[in-house]
PDB file of C-alpha atoms in Angstrom:
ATOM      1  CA  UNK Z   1      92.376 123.197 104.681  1.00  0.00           C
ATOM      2  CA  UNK Z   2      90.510 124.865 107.708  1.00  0.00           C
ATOM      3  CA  UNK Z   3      87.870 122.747 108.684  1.00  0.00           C
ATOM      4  CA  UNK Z   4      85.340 125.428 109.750  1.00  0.00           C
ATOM      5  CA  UNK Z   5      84.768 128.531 107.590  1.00  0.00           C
ATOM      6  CA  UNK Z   6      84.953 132.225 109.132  1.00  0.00           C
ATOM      7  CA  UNK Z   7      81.437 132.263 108.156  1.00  0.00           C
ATOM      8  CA  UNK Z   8      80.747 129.177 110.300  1.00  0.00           C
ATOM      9  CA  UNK Z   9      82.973 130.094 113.347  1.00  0.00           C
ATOM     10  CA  UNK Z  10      80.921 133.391 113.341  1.00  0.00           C
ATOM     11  CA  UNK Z  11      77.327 131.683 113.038  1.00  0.00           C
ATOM     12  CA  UNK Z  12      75.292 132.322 116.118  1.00  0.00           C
ATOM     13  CA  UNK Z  13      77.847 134.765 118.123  1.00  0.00           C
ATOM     14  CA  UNK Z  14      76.882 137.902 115.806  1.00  0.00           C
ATOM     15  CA  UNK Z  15      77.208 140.981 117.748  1.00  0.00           C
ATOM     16  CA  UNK Z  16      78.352 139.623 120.360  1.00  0.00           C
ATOM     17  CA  UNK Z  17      81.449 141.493 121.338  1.00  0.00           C
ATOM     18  CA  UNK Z  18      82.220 139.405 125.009  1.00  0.00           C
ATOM     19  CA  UNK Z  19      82.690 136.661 122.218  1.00  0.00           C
ATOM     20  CA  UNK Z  20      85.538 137.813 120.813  1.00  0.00           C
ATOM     21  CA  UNK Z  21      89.085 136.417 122.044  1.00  0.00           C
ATOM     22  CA  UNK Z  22      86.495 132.834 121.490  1.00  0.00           C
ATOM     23  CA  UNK Z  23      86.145 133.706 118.199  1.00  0.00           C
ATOM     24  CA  UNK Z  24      89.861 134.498 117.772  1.00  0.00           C
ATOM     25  CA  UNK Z  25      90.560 131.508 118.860  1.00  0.00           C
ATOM     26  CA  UNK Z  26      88.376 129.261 116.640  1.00  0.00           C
ATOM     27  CA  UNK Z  27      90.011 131.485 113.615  1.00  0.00           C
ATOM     28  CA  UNK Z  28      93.483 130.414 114.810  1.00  0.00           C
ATOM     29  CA  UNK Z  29      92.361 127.029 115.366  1.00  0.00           C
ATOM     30  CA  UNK Z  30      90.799 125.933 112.034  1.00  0.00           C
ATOM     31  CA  UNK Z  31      93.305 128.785 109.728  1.00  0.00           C
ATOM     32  CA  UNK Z  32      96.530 128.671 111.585  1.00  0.00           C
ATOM     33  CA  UNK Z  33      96.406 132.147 112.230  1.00  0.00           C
ATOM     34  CA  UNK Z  34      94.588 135.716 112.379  1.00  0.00           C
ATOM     35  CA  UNK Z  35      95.024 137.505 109.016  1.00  0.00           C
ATOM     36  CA  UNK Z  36      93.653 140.956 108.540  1.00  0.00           C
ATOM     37  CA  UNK Z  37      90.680 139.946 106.096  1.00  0.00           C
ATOM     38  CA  UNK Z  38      89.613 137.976 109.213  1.00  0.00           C
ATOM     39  CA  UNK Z  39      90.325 140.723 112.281  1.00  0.00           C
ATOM     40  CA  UNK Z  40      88.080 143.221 109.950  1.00  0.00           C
ATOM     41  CA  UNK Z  41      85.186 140.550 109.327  1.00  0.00           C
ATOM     42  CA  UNK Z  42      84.984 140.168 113.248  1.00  0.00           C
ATOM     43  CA  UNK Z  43      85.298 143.647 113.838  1.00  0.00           C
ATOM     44  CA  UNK Z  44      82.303 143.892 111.624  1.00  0.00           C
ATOM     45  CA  UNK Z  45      80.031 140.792 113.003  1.00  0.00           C
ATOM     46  CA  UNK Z  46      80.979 141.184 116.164  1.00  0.00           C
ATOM     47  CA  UNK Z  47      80.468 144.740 116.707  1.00  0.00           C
ATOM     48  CA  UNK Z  48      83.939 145.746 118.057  1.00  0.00           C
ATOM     49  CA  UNK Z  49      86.340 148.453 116.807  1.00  0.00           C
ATOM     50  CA  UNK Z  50      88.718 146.798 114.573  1.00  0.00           C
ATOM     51  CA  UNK Z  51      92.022 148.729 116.715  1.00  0.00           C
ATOM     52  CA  UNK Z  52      90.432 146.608 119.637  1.00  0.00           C
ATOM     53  CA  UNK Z  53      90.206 143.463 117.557  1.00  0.00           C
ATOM     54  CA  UNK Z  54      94.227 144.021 116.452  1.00  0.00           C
ATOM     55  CA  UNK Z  55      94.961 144.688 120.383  1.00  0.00           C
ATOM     56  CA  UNK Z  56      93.781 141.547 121.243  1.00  0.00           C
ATOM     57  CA  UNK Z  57      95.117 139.391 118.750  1.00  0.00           C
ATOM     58  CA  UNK Z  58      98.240 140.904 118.943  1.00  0.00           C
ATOM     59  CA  UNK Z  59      98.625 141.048 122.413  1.00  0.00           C
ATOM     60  CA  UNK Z  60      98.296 137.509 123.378  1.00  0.00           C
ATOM     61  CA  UNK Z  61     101.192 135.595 122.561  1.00  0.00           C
ATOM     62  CA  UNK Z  62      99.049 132.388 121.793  1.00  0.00           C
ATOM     63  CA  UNK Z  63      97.761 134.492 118.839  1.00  0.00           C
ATOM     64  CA  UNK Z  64     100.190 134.156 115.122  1.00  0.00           C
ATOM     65  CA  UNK Z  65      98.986 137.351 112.817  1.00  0.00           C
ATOM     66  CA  UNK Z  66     101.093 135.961 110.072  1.00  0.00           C
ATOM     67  CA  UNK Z  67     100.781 131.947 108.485  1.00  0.00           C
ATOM     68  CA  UNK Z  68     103.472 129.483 110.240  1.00  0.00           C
ATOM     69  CA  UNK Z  69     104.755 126.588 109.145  1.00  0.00           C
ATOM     70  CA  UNK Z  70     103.364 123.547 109.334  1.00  0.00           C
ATOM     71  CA  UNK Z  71     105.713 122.521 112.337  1.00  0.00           C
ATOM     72  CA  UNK Z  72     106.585 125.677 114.891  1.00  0.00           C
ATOM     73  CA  UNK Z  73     109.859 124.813 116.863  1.00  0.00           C
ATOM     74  CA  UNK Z  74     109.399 126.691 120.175  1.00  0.00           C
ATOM     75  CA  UNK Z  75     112.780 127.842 121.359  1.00  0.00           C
ATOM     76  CA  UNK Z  76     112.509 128.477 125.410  1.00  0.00           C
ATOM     77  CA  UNK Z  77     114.993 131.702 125.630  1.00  0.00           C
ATOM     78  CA  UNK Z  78     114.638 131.722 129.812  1.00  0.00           C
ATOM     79  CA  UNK Z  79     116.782 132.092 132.084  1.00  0.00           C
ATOM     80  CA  UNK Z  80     117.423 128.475 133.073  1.00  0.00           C
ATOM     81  CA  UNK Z  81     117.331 127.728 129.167  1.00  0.00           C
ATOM     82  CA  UNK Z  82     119.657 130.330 128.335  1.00  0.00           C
ATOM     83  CA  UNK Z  83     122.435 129.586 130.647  1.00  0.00           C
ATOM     84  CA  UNK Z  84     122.217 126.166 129.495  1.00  0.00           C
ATOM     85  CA  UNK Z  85     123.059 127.224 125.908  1.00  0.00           C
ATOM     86  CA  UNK Z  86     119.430 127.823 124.716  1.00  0.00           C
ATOM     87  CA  UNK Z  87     120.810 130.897 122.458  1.00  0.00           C
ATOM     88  CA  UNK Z  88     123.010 128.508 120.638  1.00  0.00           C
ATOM     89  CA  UNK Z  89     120.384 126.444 120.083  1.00  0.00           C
ATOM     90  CA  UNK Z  90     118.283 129.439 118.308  1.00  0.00           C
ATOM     91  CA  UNK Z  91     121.291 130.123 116.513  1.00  0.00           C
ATOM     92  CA  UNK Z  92     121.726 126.728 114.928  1.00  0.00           C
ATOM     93  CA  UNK Z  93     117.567 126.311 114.096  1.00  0.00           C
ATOM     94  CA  UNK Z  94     118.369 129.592 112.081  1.00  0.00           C
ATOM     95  CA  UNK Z  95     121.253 128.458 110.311  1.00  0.00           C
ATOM     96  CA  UNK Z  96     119.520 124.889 109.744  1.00  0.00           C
ATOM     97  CA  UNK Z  97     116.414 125.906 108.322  1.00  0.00           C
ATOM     98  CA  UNK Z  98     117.397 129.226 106.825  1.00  0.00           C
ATOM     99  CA  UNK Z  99     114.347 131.131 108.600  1.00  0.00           C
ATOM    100  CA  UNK Z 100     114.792 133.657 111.240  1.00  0.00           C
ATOM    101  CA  UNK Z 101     111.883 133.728 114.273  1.00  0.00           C
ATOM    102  CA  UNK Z 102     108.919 134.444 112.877  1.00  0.00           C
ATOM    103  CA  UNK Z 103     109.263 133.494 109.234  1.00  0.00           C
ATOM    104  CA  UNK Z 104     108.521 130.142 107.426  1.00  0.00           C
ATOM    105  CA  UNK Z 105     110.394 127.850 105.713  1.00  0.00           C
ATOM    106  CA  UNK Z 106     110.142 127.830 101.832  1.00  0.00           C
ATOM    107  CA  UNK Z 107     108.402 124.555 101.717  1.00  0.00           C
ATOM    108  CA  UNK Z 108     106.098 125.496 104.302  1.00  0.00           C
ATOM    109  CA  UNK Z 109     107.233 122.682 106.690  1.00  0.00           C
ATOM    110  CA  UNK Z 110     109.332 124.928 109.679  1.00  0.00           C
ATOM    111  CA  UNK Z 111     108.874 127.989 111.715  1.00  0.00           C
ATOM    112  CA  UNK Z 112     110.622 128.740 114.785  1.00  0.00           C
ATOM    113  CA  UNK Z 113     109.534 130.866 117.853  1.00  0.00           C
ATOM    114  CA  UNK Z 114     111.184 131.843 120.801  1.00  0.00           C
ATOM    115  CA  UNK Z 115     109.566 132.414 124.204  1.00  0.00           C
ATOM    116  CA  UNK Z 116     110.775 133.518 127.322  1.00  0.00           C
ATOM    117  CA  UNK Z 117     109.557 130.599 129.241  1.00  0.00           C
ATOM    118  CA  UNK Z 118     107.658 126.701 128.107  1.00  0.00           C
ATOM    119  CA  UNK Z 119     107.454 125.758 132.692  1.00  0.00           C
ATOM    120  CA  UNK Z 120     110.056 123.193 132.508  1.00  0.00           C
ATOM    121  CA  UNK Z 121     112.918 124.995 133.741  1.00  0.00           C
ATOM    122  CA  UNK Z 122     114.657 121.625 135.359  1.00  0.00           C
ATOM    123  CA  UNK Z 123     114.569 120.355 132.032  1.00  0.00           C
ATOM    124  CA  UNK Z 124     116.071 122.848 129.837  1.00  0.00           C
ATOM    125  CA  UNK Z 125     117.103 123.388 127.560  1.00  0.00           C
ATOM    126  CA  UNK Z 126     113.503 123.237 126.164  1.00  0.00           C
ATOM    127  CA  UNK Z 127     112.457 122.958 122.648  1.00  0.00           C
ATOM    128  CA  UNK Z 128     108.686 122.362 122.009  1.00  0.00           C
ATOM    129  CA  UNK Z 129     107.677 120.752 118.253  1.00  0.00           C
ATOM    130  CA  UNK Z 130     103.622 121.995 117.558  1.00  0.00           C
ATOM    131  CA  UNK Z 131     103.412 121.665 121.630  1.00  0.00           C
ATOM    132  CA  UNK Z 132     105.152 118.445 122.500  1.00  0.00           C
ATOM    133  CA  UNK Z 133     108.468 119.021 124.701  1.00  0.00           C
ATOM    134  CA  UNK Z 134     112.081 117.838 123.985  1.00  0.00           C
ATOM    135  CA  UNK Z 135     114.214 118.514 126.692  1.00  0.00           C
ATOM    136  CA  UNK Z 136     117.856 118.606 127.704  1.00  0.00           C
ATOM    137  CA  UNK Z 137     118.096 119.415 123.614  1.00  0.00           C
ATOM    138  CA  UNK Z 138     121.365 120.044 122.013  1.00  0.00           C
ATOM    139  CA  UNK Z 139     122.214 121.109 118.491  1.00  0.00           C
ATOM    140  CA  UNK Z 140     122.425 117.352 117.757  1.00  0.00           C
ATOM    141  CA  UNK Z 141     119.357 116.265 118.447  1.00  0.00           C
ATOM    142  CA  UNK Z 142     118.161 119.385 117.416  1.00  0.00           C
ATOM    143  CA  UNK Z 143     119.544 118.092 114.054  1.00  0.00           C
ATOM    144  CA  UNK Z 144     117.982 114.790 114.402  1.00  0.00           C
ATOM    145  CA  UNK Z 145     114.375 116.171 115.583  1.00  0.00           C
ATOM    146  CA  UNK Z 146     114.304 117.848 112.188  1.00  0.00           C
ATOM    147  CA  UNK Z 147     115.472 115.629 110.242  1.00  0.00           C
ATOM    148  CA  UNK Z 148     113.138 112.791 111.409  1.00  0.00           C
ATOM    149  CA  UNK Z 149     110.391 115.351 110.876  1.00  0.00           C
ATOM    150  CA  UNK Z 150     111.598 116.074 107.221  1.00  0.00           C
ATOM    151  CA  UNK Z 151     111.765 112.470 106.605  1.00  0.00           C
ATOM    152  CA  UNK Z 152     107.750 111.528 108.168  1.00  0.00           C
ATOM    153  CA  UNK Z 153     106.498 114.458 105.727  1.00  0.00           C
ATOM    154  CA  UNK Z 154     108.467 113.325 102.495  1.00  0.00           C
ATOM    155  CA  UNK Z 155     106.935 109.627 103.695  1.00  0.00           C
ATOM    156  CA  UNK Z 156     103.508 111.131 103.877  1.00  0.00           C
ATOM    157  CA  UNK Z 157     103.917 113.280 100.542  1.00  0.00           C
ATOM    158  CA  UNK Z 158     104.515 109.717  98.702  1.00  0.00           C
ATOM    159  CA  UNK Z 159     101.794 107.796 100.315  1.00  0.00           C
ATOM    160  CA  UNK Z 160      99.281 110.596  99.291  1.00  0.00           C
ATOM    161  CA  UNK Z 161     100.786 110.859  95.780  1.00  0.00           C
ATOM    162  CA  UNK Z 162     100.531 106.701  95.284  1.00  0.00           C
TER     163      UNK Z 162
END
């Protein structure tokens, strides 16, 4: 549940187009991500065209247009990644979780991204979980990393159901 409304994200910064990739940012903060209901109520408060509201937000990377799942698995697809069988590892988060880039996982828990770079090239392969780093990953702890996290949220499902 977003803890601040559009309505109160937008409160005091009415047309005020310098405030918008602030604004964007508060959206994708408190909703998980920029849908198109929201890029034409900022175009409209703000004061901006909406074709310059969908540039921005869809030209910083930072920026989801779509909703993710509740836990995005960052796949680092560098260079120093890939030769260190970064692809593979792609390959098997696809097959695991039945989601390709971009898409989310029927219960909502997964998404995976890939990026061309996370900075920890000495480290690699790199696999980032909602922004914290596993490195030197392989499929099997790949394997492991998700199934811990399967097993925390079925924990916390029960504890909010007793």
């Amino acid at each position: 549940m977003p803890s601040q409304t559009l309505e109160q994200i937008l409160e005091g910064r009415r047309s005020q187009p310098n405030q918008l990739i602030e604004v964007l940012q508060d959206i994708q903060e408190n909703h998980g991500y920029i849908s198109k209901e929201a890029m034409q109520t900022v175009s409209q408060n703000l004061g901006v065209p909406i074709i310059e509201v969908y540039r921005v937000a869809s030209f910083y990377k930072a920026f989801r247009l779509k909703p993710s799942g509740k836990h995005i698995l960052t796949m680092c697809t560098g260079t120093a990644c890939h030769v260190r069988g970064s692809h593979l590892l792609l390959d098997y988060a696809t097959s695991q979780l039945g989601v390709k880039p971009g898409e989310v996982t029927p219960d909502g828990l997964f998404s995976i991204e890939h990026v061309n770079c996370l900075g920890a090239c000495a480290l690699g392969p790199i696999v980032a979980e909602n922004g914290s780093y596993h490195h030197h990953m392989t499929p099997t702890r790949l394997r492991k990393l998700i199934e811990t996290i399967r097993r925390q949220e079925k924990g916390e499902r029960q504890n909010v159901q007793a």
